[in-house]
Short mmCIF file of C-alpha atoms in Angstrom, two decimals:
data_model
loop_
_atom_site.label_atom_id
_atom_site.label_comp_id
_atom_site.label_asym_id
_atom_site.label_seq_id
_atom_site.Cartn_x
_atom_site.Cartn_y
_atom_site.Cartn_z
CA ILE A 1 -11.13 -2.38 14.02
CA LEU A 2 -7.80 -4.01 13.24
CA ASN A 3 -4.78 -2.22 14.64
CA VAL A 4 -1.39 -2.55 12.97
CA GLU A 5 1.37 -0.74 14.85
CA GLN A 6 4.86 0.00 13.68
CA SER A 7 7.81 1.15 15.72
CA PRO A 8 9.78 3.25 15.80
CA GLN A 9 7.91 6.00 13.96
CA SER A 10 11.19 7.35 12.57
CA LEU A 11 14.83 6.43 12.67
CA HIS A 12 18.09 8.14 11.73
CA VAL A 13 21.12 5.90 11.26
CA GLN A 14 24.60 6.28 9.85
CA GLU A 15 25.71 4.62 6.64
CA GLY A 16 26.89 1.11 7.42
CA ASP A 17 24.73 0.68 10.53
CA SER A 18 22.37 -2.25 10.75
CA THR A 19 18.85 -1.53 11.89
CA ASN A 20 15.50 -3.16 12.48
CA PHE A 21 11.86 -2.17 12.81
CA THR A 22 8.81 -3.87 14.29
CA CYS A 23 5.30 -4.44 12.98
CA SER A 24 2.71 -5.61 15.54
CA PHE A 25 -0.66 -6.99 14.50
CA PRO A 26 -3.56 -8.96 16.01
CA SER A 27 -2.54 -12.61 16.22
CA SER A 28 -5.99 -14.10 15.77
CA ASN A 29 -7.14 -15.28 12.33
CA PHE A 30 -3.86 -14.30 10.66
CA TYR A 31 -3.67 -14.72 6.89
CA ALA A 32 -0.85 -12.63 5.41
CA LEU A 33 1.67 -9.91 6.28
CA HIS A 34 3.21 -7.64 3.65
CA TRP A 35 6.21 -5.31 3.84
CA TYR A 36 6.57 -2.35 1.45
CA ARG A 37 9.20 0.30 0.93
CA TRP A 38 7.96 3.74 -0.11
CA GLU A 39 10.40 6.37 -1.32
CA THR A 40 9.20 9.94 -1.66
CA ALA A 41 7.55 10.66 -5.04
CA LYS A 42 7.66 6.99 -6.05
CA SER A 43 5.28 4.03 -5.92
CA PRO A 44 5.28 1.78 -2.85
CA GLU A 45 7.54 -1.17 -3.68
CA ALA A 46 6.77 -4.65 -2.41
CA LEU A 47 9.49 -6.26 -0.32
CA PHE A 48 7.95 -9.41 1.13
CA VAL A 49 4.68 -11.28 1.53
CA MET A 50 4.76 -13.63 4.51
CA THR A 51 2.12 -16.18 5.35
CA LEU A 52 3.59 -18.87 7.62
CA ASN A 53 4.60 -18.63 11.27
CA GLY A 54 8.39 -18.72 11.47
CA ASP A 55 8.81 -17.48 7.88
CA GLU A 56 12.09 -15.75 7.19
CA LYS A 57 12.59 -13.96 3.90
CA LYS A 58 15.60 -12.17 2.46
CA LYS A 59 16.19 -9.77 -0.42
CA GLY A 60 19.77 -8.53 -0.63
CA ARG A 61 20.58 -6.71 2.62
CA ILE A 62 16.96 -6.70 3.78
CA SER A 63 15.34 -9.57 5.63
CA ALA A 64 12.15 -10.16 7.59
CA THR A 65 10.84 -12.61 10.14
CA LEU A 66 7.29 -13.47 11.14
CA ASN A 67 5.76 -14.66 14.42
CA THR A 68 2.02 -15.13 13.95
CA LYS A 69 1.45 -16.61 17.40
CA GLU A 70 2.57 -13.45 19.18
CA GLY A 71 1.60 -11.08 16.36
CA TYR A 72 4.80 -9.41 15.20
CA SER A 73 7.18 -9.17 12.29
CA TYR A 74 10.68 -7.70 12.22
CA LEU A 75 12.34 -6.08 9.22
CA TYR A 76 16.15 -5.96 9.29
CA ILE A 77 18.47 -3.89 7.11
CA LYS A 78 22.14 -4.85 7.22
CA GLY A 79 24.75 -2.22 6.40
CA SER A 80 22.31 0.64 5.69
CA GLN A 81 22.98 2.78 2.64
CA PRO A 82 21.60 6.26 1.82
CA GLU A 83 19.42 4.69 -0.88
CA ASP A 84 17.63 2.71 1.86
CA SER A 85 16.12 5.99 3.07
CA ALA A 86 12.36 5.54 2.73
CA THR A 87 9.21 4.81 4.69
CA TYR A 88 8.78 1.11 5.44
CA LEU A 89 5.16 0.00 5.70
CA CYS A 90 3.74 -3.27 6.88
CA ALA A 91 0.22 -4.39 5.98
CA PHE A 92 -1.84 -7.16 7.50
CA ASN A 93 -4.70 -9.34 6.34
CA THR A 94 -7.02 -11.38 8.48
CA GLY A 95 -9.50 -13.95 7.29
CA GLY A 96 -8.41 -14.15 3.68
CA GLY A 97 -10.57 -11.46 2.11
CA ASN A 98 -8.81 -9.00 -0.15
CA LYS A 99 -8.34 -6.23 2.41
CA LEU A 100 -4.92 -5.10 3.62
CA THR A 101 -4.70 -2.89 6.70
CA PHE A 102 -1.57 -0.78 6.68
CA GLY A 103 0.53 0.42 9.60
CA THR A 104 1.63 4.04 9.84
CA GLY A 105 5.16 3.15 8.75
CA THR A 106 8.70 3.66 9.96
CA GLN A 107 10.52 6.51 8.28
CA LEU A 108 14.20 5.65 7.85
CA LYS A 109 16.88 8.20 7.05
CA VAL A 110 20.41 6.93 6.40
CA GLU A 111 23.06 9.62 6.66
CA LEU A 112 26.56 9.63 5.24
CA ASP B 1 6.57 -5.49 -16.99
CA THR B 2 5.58 -4.91 -13.36
CA GLU B 3 4.28 -1.42 -13.88
CA VAL B 4 0.98 0.04 -12.79
CA THR B 5 0.31 3.40 -14.42
CA GLN B 6 -2.00 6.10 -13.15
CA THR B 7 -3.26 9.26 -14.81
CA PRO B 8 -3.32 12.09 -14.17
CA LYS B 9 -0.39 12.62 -11.78
CA HIS B 10 -2.01 15.72 -10.32
CA LEU B 11 -5.60 16.95 -10.40
CA VAL B 12 -7.22 20.12 -9.09
CA MET B 13 -11.00 20.21 -9.16
CA GLY B 14 -13.85 22.27 -7.82
CA MET B 15 -16.62 20.83 -5.70
CA THR B 16 -19.06 20.85 -8.63
CA ASN B 17 -16.72 19.20 -11.14
CA LYS B 18 -16.81 15.65 -12.45
CA LYS B 19 -13.47 14.00 -13.13
CA SER B 20 -12.03 10.51 -13.44
CA LEU B 21 -8.84 8.84 -12.29
CA LYS B 22 -7.43 6.05 -14.43
CA CYS B 23 -5.29 3.05 -13.60
CA GLU B 24 -3.84 0.47 -15.97
CA GLN B 25 -1.81 -2.73 -15.63
CA HIS B 26 -0.72 -5.30 -18.20
CA MET B 27 0.51 -8.03 -15.86
CA GLY B 28 -2.61 -10.17 -16.24
CA HIS B 29 -3.59 -9.43 -12.66
CA ARG B 30 -7.21 -10.14 -11.76
CA ALA B 31 -7.43 -8.14 -8.53
CA MET B 32 -7.27 -4.33 -8.57
CA TYR B 33 -7.48 -1.89 -5.69
CA TRP B 34 -8.09 1.78 -4.93
CA TYR B 35 -6.49 3.28 -1.82
CA LYS B 36 -6.69 6.77 -0.35
CA GLN B 37 -3.74 8.21 1.51
CA LYS B 38 -3.81 11.42 3.55
CA ALA B 39 -0.60 13.08 4.71
CA LYS B 40 1.19 11.27 7.55
CA LYS B 41 -1.40 8.46 7.50
CA PRO B 42 -1.23 4.94 6.07
CA PRO B 43 -3.02 4.06 2.82
CA GLU B 44 -6.67 3.16 3.43
CA LEU B 45 -8.47 0.69 1.22
CA MET B 46 -11.47 2.07 -0.68
CA PHE B 47 -12.46 -0.56 -3.25
CA VAL B 48 -11.36 -3.97 -4.51
CA TYR B 49 -12.24 -5.51 -7.85
CA SER B 50 -11.75 -9.23 -8.28
CA TYR B 51 -12.18 -10.68 -11.77
CA GLU B 52 -13.75 -7.38 -12.83
CA LYS B 53 -16.42 -7.56 -10.15
CA LEU B 54 -16.57 -5.22 -7.17
CA SER B 55 -15.76 -7.39 -4.16
CA ILE B 56 -15.07 -4.82 -1.44
CA ASN B 57 -16.47 -1.32 -0.89
CA GLU B 58 -15.18 0.04 2.40
CA SER B 59 -18.26 2.19 2.98
CA VAL B 60 -16.95 4.83 0.60
CA PRO B 61 -19.29 7.80 -0.06
CA SER B 62 -21.19 7.59 -3.34
CA ARG B 63 -19.40 10.66 -4.69
CA PHE B 64 -16.64 8.14 -5.48
CA SER B 65 -17.72 5.65 -8.14
CA PRO B 66 -15.35 2.87 -9.24
CA GLU B 67 -15.49 1.12 -12.59
CA CYS B 68 -13.56 -1.81 -14.03
CA PRO B 69 -14.22 -1.84 -17.80
CA ASN B 70 -11.85 -4.77 -18.38
CA SER B 71 -9.18 -6.77 -16.60
CA SER B 72 -6.45 -4.19 -17.31
CA LEU B 73 -8.27 -0.98 -16.46
CA LEU B 74 -9.65 0.54 -13.30
CA ASN B 75 -11.31 3.94 -13.11
CA LEU B 76 -12.44 6.07 -10.20
CA HIS B 77 -15.14 8.58 -11.11
CA LEU B 78 -15.34 11.66 -8.91
CA HIS B 79 -18.36 13.92 -8.54
CA ALA B 80 -19.27 16.64 -6.05
CA LEU B 81 -16.20 16.03 -3.90
CA GLN B 82 -15.45 17.89 -0.70
CA PRO B 83 -12.18 19.62 0.26
CA GLU B 84 -11.53 16.83 2.80
CA ASP B 85 -11.33 14.39 -0.12
CA SER B 86 -8.01 15.96 -1.10
CA ALA B 87 -5.46 13.16 -0.84
CA LEU B 88 -3.15 10.86 -2.78
CA TYR B 89 -5.16 8.15 -4.56
CA LEU B 90 -3.20 4.97 -5.16
CA CYS B 91 -4.10 2.11 -7.46
CA ALA B 92 -2.67 -1.39 -7.01
CA SER B 93 -3.03 -4.80 -8.57
CA SER B 94 -2.23 -8.38 -7.63
CA GLN B 95 -2.51 -11.74 -9.38
CA ARG B 96 -5.60 -12.84 -7.53
CA GLY B 97 -5.71 -11.96 -3.87
CA VAL B 98 -4.14 -10.89 -0.65
CA GLN B 99 -1.49 -13.59 -0.35
CA GLU B 100 0.22 -12.19 -3.40
CA THR B 101 2.33 -9.09 -3.86
CA GLN B 102 0.42 -5.91 -4.62
CA TYR B 103 2.01 -3.69 -7.25
CA PHE B 104 1.28 -0.01 -6.77
CA GLY B 105 1.06 2.87 -9.18
CA PRO B 106 2.62 6.25 -8.35
CA GLY B 107 -0.73 7.74 -7.38
CA THR B 108 -2.81 10.76 -8.34
CA ARG B 109 -2.45 13.77 -6.07
CA LEU B 110 -5.94 15.30 -5.84
CA LEU B 111 -6.78 18.76 -4.56
CA VAL B 112 -10.42 19.72 -4.15
CA LEU B 113 -11.07 23.45 -3.89
#
């Protein structure tokens, strides 16, 4: 059974704070790592798909890094805004089949 | 258009009913997915269709029956469900496979009485 762990489970920050979360996954036979943002009552929204060790990706104030050798990815949000409030999910694939295994997510709340 | 649509949004059914969930995308994607999500848990993969053929069945009970009539449509037929099957059912699609972004629909919230 593949285990994808995310920490922290939840996070409250003030508007303007920068924050980061961790996704840990088995390092053997890595194929792809996805990050999604899921706001309540909406569809999960894709942020990044990362496939190479050392990958860094950026989308506006959000960025992510990937270390496949040690089995972790970090998601960073710079200058958090209330609209960043959501659950951030990572999902991992091993071996190249079409299965993604999701972590339990980090629930972020940004307060004014 | 990066939209995946799902109908219905909500569904209440009895244990003897037969119902279907529908999912549609017009992005030309050739991989489509059904996920089940229970409260406070991550989405769990149920089925994957690749080029309209079932490629993954994650040991899902036969009371759930997927169907992919064409490359844009994905159905999930439900029959004789149990109350523990109550969950959010999410559909997703991607161009071909797991190294590409998956686009999710908003889900169908199912309640089995």
